[in-house]
Coordinates of C-alpha atoms in Angstrom, one line a residue:
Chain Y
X281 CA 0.0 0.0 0.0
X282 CA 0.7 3.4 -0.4
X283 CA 3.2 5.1 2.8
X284 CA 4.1 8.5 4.4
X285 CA 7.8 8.7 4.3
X286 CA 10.2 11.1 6.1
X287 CA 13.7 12.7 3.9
X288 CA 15.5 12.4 7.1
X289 CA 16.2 10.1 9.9
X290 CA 17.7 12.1 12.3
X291 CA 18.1 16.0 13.0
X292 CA 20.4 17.3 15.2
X293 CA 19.9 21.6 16.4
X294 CA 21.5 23.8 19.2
X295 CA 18.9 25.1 22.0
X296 CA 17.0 28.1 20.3
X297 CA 17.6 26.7 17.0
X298 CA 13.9 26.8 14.4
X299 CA 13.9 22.9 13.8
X300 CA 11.9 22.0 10.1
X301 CA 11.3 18.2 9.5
X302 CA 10.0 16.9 5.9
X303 CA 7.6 14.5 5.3
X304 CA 6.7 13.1 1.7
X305 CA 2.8 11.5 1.3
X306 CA 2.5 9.3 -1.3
X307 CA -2.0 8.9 -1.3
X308 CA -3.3 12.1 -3.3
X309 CA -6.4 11.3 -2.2
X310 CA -5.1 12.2 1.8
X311 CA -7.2 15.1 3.3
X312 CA -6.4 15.0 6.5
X313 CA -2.7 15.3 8.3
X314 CA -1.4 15.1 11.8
X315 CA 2.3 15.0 13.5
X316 CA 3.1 13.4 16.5
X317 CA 5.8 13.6 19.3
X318 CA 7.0 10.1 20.8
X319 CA 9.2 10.6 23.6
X320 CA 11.4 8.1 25.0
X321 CA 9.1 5.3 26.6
X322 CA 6.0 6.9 25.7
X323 CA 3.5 6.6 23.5
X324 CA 3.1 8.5 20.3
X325 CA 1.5 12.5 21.1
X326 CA -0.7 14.8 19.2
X327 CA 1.0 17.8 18.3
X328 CA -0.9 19.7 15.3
X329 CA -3.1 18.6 12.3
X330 CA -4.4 20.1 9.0
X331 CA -6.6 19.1 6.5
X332 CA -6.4 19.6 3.1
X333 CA -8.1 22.8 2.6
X334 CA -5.8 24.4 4.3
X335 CA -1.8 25.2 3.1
X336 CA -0.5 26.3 7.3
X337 CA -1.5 26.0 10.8
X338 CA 0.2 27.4 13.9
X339 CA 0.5 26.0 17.4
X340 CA 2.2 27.0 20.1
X341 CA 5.9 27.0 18.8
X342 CA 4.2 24.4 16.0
X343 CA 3.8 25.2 12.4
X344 CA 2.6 22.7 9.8
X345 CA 2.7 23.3 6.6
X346 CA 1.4 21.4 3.3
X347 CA 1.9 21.7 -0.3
X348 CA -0.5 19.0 -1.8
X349 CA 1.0 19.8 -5.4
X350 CA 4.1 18.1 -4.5
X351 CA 2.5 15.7 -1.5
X352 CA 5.2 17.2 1.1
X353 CA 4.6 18.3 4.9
X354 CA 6.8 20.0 7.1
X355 CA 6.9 20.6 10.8
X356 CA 8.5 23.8 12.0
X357 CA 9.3 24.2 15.8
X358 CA 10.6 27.6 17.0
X359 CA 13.0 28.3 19.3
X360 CA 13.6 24.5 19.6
X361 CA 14.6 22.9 23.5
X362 CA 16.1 20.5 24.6
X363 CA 12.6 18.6 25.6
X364 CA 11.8 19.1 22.0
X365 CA 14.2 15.9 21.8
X366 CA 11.8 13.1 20.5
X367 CA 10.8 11.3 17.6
X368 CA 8.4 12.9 15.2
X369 CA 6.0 11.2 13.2
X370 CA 4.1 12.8 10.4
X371 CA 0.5 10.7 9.6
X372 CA -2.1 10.9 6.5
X373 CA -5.6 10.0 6.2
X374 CA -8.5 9.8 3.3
X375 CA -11.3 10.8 5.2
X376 CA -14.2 8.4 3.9
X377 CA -15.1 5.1 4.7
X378 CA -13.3 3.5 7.7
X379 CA -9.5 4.7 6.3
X380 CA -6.9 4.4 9.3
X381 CA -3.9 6.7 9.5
X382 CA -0.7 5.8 7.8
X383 CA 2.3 6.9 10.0
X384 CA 6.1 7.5 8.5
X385 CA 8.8 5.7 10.1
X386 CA 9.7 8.9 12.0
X387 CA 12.4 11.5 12.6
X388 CA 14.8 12.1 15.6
X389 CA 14.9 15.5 16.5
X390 CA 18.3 16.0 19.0
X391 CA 18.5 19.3 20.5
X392 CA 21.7 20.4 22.0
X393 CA 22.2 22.6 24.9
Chain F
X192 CA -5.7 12.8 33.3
X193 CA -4.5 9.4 31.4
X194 CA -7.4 8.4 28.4
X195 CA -6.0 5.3 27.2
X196 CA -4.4 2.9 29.2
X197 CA -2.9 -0.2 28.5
X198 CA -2.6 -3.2 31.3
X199 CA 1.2 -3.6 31.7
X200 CA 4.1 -1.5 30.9
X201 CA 6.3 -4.6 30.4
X202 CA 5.3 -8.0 29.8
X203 CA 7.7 -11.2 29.5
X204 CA 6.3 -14.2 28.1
X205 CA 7.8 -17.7 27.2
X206 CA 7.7 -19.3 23.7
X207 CA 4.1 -20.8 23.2
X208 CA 2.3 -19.3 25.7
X209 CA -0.8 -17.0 25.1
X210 CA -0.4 -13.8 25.5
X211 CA -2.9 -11.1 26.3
X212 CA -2.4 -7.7 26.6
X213 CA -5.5 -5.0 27.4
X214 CA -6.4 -1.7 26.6
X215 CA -9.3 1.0 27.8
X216 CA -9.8 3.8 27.0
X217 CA -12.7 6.7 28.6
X218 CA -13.2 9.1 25.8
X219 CA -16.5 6.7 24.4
X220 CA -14.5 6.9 20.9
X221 CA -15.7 4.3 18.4
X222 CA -12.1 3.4 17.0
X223 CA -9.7 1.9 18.5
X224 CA -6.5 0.2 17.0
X225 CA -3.4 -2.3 17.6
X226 CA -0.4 -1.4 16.5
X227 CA 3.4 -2.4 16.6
X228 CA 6.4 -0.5 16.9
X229 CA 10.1 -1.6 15.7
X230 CA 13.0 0.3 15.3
X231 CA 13.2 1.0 11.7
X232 CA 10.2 0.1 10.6
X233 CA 8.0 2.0 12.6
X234 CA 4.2 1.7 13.6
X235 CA 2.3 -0.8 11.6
X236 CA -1.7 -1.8 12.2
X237 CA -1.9 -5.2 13.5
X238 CA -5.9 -4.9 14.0
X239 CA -8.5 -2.3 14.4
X240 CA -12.4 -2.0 15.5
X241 CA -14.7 0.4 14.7
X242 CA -17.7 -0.8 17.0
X243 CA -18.4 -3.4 19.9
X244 CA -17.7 -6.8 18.7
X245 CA -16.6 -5.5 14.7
X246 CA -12.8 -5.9 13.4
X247 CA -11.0 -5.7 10.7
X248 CA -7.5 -6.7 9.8
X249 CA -4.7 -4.4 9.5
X250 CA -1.1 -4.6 7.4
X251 CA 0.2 -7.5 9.9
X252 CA -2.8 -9.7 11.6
X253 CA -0.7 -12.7 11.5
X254 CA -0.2 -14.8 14.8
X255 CA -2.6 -11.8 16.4
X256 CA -6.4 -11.9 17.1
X257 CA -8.4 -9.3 19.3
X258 CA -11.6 -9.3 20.8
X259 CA -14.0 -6.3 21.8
X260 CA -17.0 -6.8 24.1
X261 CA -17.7 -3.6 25.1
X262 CA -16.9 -0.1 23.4
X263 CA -14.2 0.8 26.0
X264 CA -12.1 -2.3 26.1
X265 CA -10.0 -3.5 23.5
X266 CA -7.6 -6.7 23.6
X267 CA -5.0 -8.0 21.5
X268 CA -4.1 -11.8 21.4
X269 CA -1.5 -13.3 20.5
X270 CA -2.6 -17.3 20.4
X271 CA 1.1 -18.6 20.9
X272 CA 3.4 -16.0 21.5
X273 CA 7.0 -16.7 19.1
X274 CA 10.3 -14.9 19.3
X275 CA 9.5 -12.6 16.5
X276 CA 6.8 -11.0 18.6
X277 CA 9.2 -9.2 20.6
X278 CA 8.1 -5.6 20.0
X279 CA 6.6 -2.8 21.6
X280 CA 2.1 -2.3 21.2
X281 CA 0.8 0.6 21.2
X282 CA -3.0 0.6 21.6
X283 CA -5.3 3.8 20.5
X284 CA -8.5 5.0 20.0
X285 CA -10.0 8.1 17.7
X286 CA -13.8 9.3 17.3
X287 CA -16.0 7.4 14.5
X288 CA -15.4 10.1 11.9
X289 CA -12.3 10.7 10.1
X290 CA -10.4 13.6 10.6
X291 CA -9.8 13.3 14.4
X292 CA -6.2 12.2 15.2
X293 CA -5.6 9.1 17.7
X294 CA -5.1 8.9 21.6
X295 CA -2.3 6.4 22.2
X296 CA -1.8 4.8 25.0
X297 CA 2.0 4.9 26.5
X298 CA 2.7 0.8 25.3
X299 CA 3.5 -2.5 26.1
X300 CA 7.2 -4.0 25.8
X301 CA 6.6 -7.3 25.0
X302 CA 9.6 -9.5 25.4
X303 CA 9.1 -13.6 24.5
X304 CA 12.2 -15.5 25.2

C-alpha cells in the first residue's frame, strides 16, 4: 500500500535553533494530516493537524505546513529545547469510509544545549 | 488525566504461551487500534475495530487476534506467542469520523524468550 515517508532520519539543532522536519505523502487522495511527538518510553503525542483545505497552521511554537502539489509536509518548531528531543512522526488519512492513519517511520529530533 | 491505558508496561512471556495484553480507554470513541512498533520500521496496524464486537485486519494480523466486548475495552491476542513477537504495542482509539487524530496509549514492551 501506499506510505508516508520522512527525507531524514535524524536531525540534530542547538537550543533556540527553528527545527523544520519533511515528510513526503504518497495517497493524493489524503485530506487530513497530523504530527506526533513520541518521547522516549511513551506513547506516540498529538501535536498539530491540517486538513487539506488548508496550506498552514500554527500552534504554540508548531507550524505545519502542506503543499499537496508536491505531497510534502513540514513541521516547523521555533526556538527548539532540549525537551523538543523526541521522535516525530508525520501521519495521513482519506477521510471516507473507515480509512486508518498511515504513519512515516519517523524523525529524531536531537537538541543540543 | 490518562485516556487510554494499556494493562502492563512490560510483559515477559515464554515461547508458546498465550499472551494477552489490554487496553481502555474513557473518551466513548468508536475506534480503536493495535499497533506495533520496531526500530526502523516504525508503527504498523496489527488490527482495528470500529464498534463493539466488529474488526478488521490491518497490514500485519498474522499470529494476532483481538476481541472487543464492550466499546471501551479492546484486547489483543497473541494465540502462541513466538520470538519474532518481541516488540513494543501501542494501543489507541480516535472518534468514528475521520479527521480526528488518535489517543495512544504509552505501550506495552513485550519480550518472548
Amino acid at each position: 500500500g501506499e506510505s508516508v515517508g520522512l527525507h531524514l532520519p535524524t536531525l540534530s539543532v542547538q537550543e533556540g535553533d527553528n527545527s523544520i522536519i519533511n515528510c513526503a505523502y504518497s495517497n493524493s487522495a489524503s485530506d487530513y494530516f497530523i504530527w506526533y511527538k513520541q518521547e522516549s518510553g511513551k506513547g506516540p503525542q498529538f501535536i498539530i493537524d491540517i486538513r487539506s483545505n488548508m496550506d498552514k497552521r500554527q500552534g504554540q511554537r508548531v507550524t505545519v505546513l502542506l503543499n499537496k502539489t508536491v505531497k510534502h509536509l513540514s513541521l516547523q518548531i521555533a526556538a527548539t529545547q532540549p525537551g523538543d528531543s523526541a521522535v516525530y512522526f508525520c501521519a495521513d488519512l482519506m477521510n471516507s469510509g473507515y480509512s486508518t492513519l498511515t504513519f512515516g517511520k519517523g524523525t529524531m529530533l536531537l537538541v543540543s544545549p | 488525566d490518562v485516556k487510554v491505558t494499556q494493562s502492563s508496561r512490560y510483559l515477559v512471556k515464554r515461547t508458546g504461551e498465550k499472551v494477552f495484553l489490554e487496553c481502555v480507554q474513557d473518551m466513548d470513541h468508536e475506534n480503536m487500534f493495535w499497533y506495533r512498533q520496531d526500530p526502523g520500521l516504525g508503527l504498523r496496524l496489527i488490527y482495528f475495530s470500529y464498534d463493539v464486537k466488529m474488526k478488521e485486519k490491518g497490514d500485519i494480523p498474522e499470529g494476532y487476534s483481538v476481541s472487543r466486548e464492550k466499546k471501551e475495552r479492546f484486547s489483543l491476542i497473541l494465540e502462541s506467542a513466538s520470538t519474532n513477537q518481541t516488540s513494543m504495542y501501542l494501543c489507541a482509539s480516535s472518534r468514528r469520523t475521520g479527521g480526528y487524530g488518535y489517543t495512544f496509549g504509552s505501550g506495552t514492551r513485550l519480550t518472548v524468550v
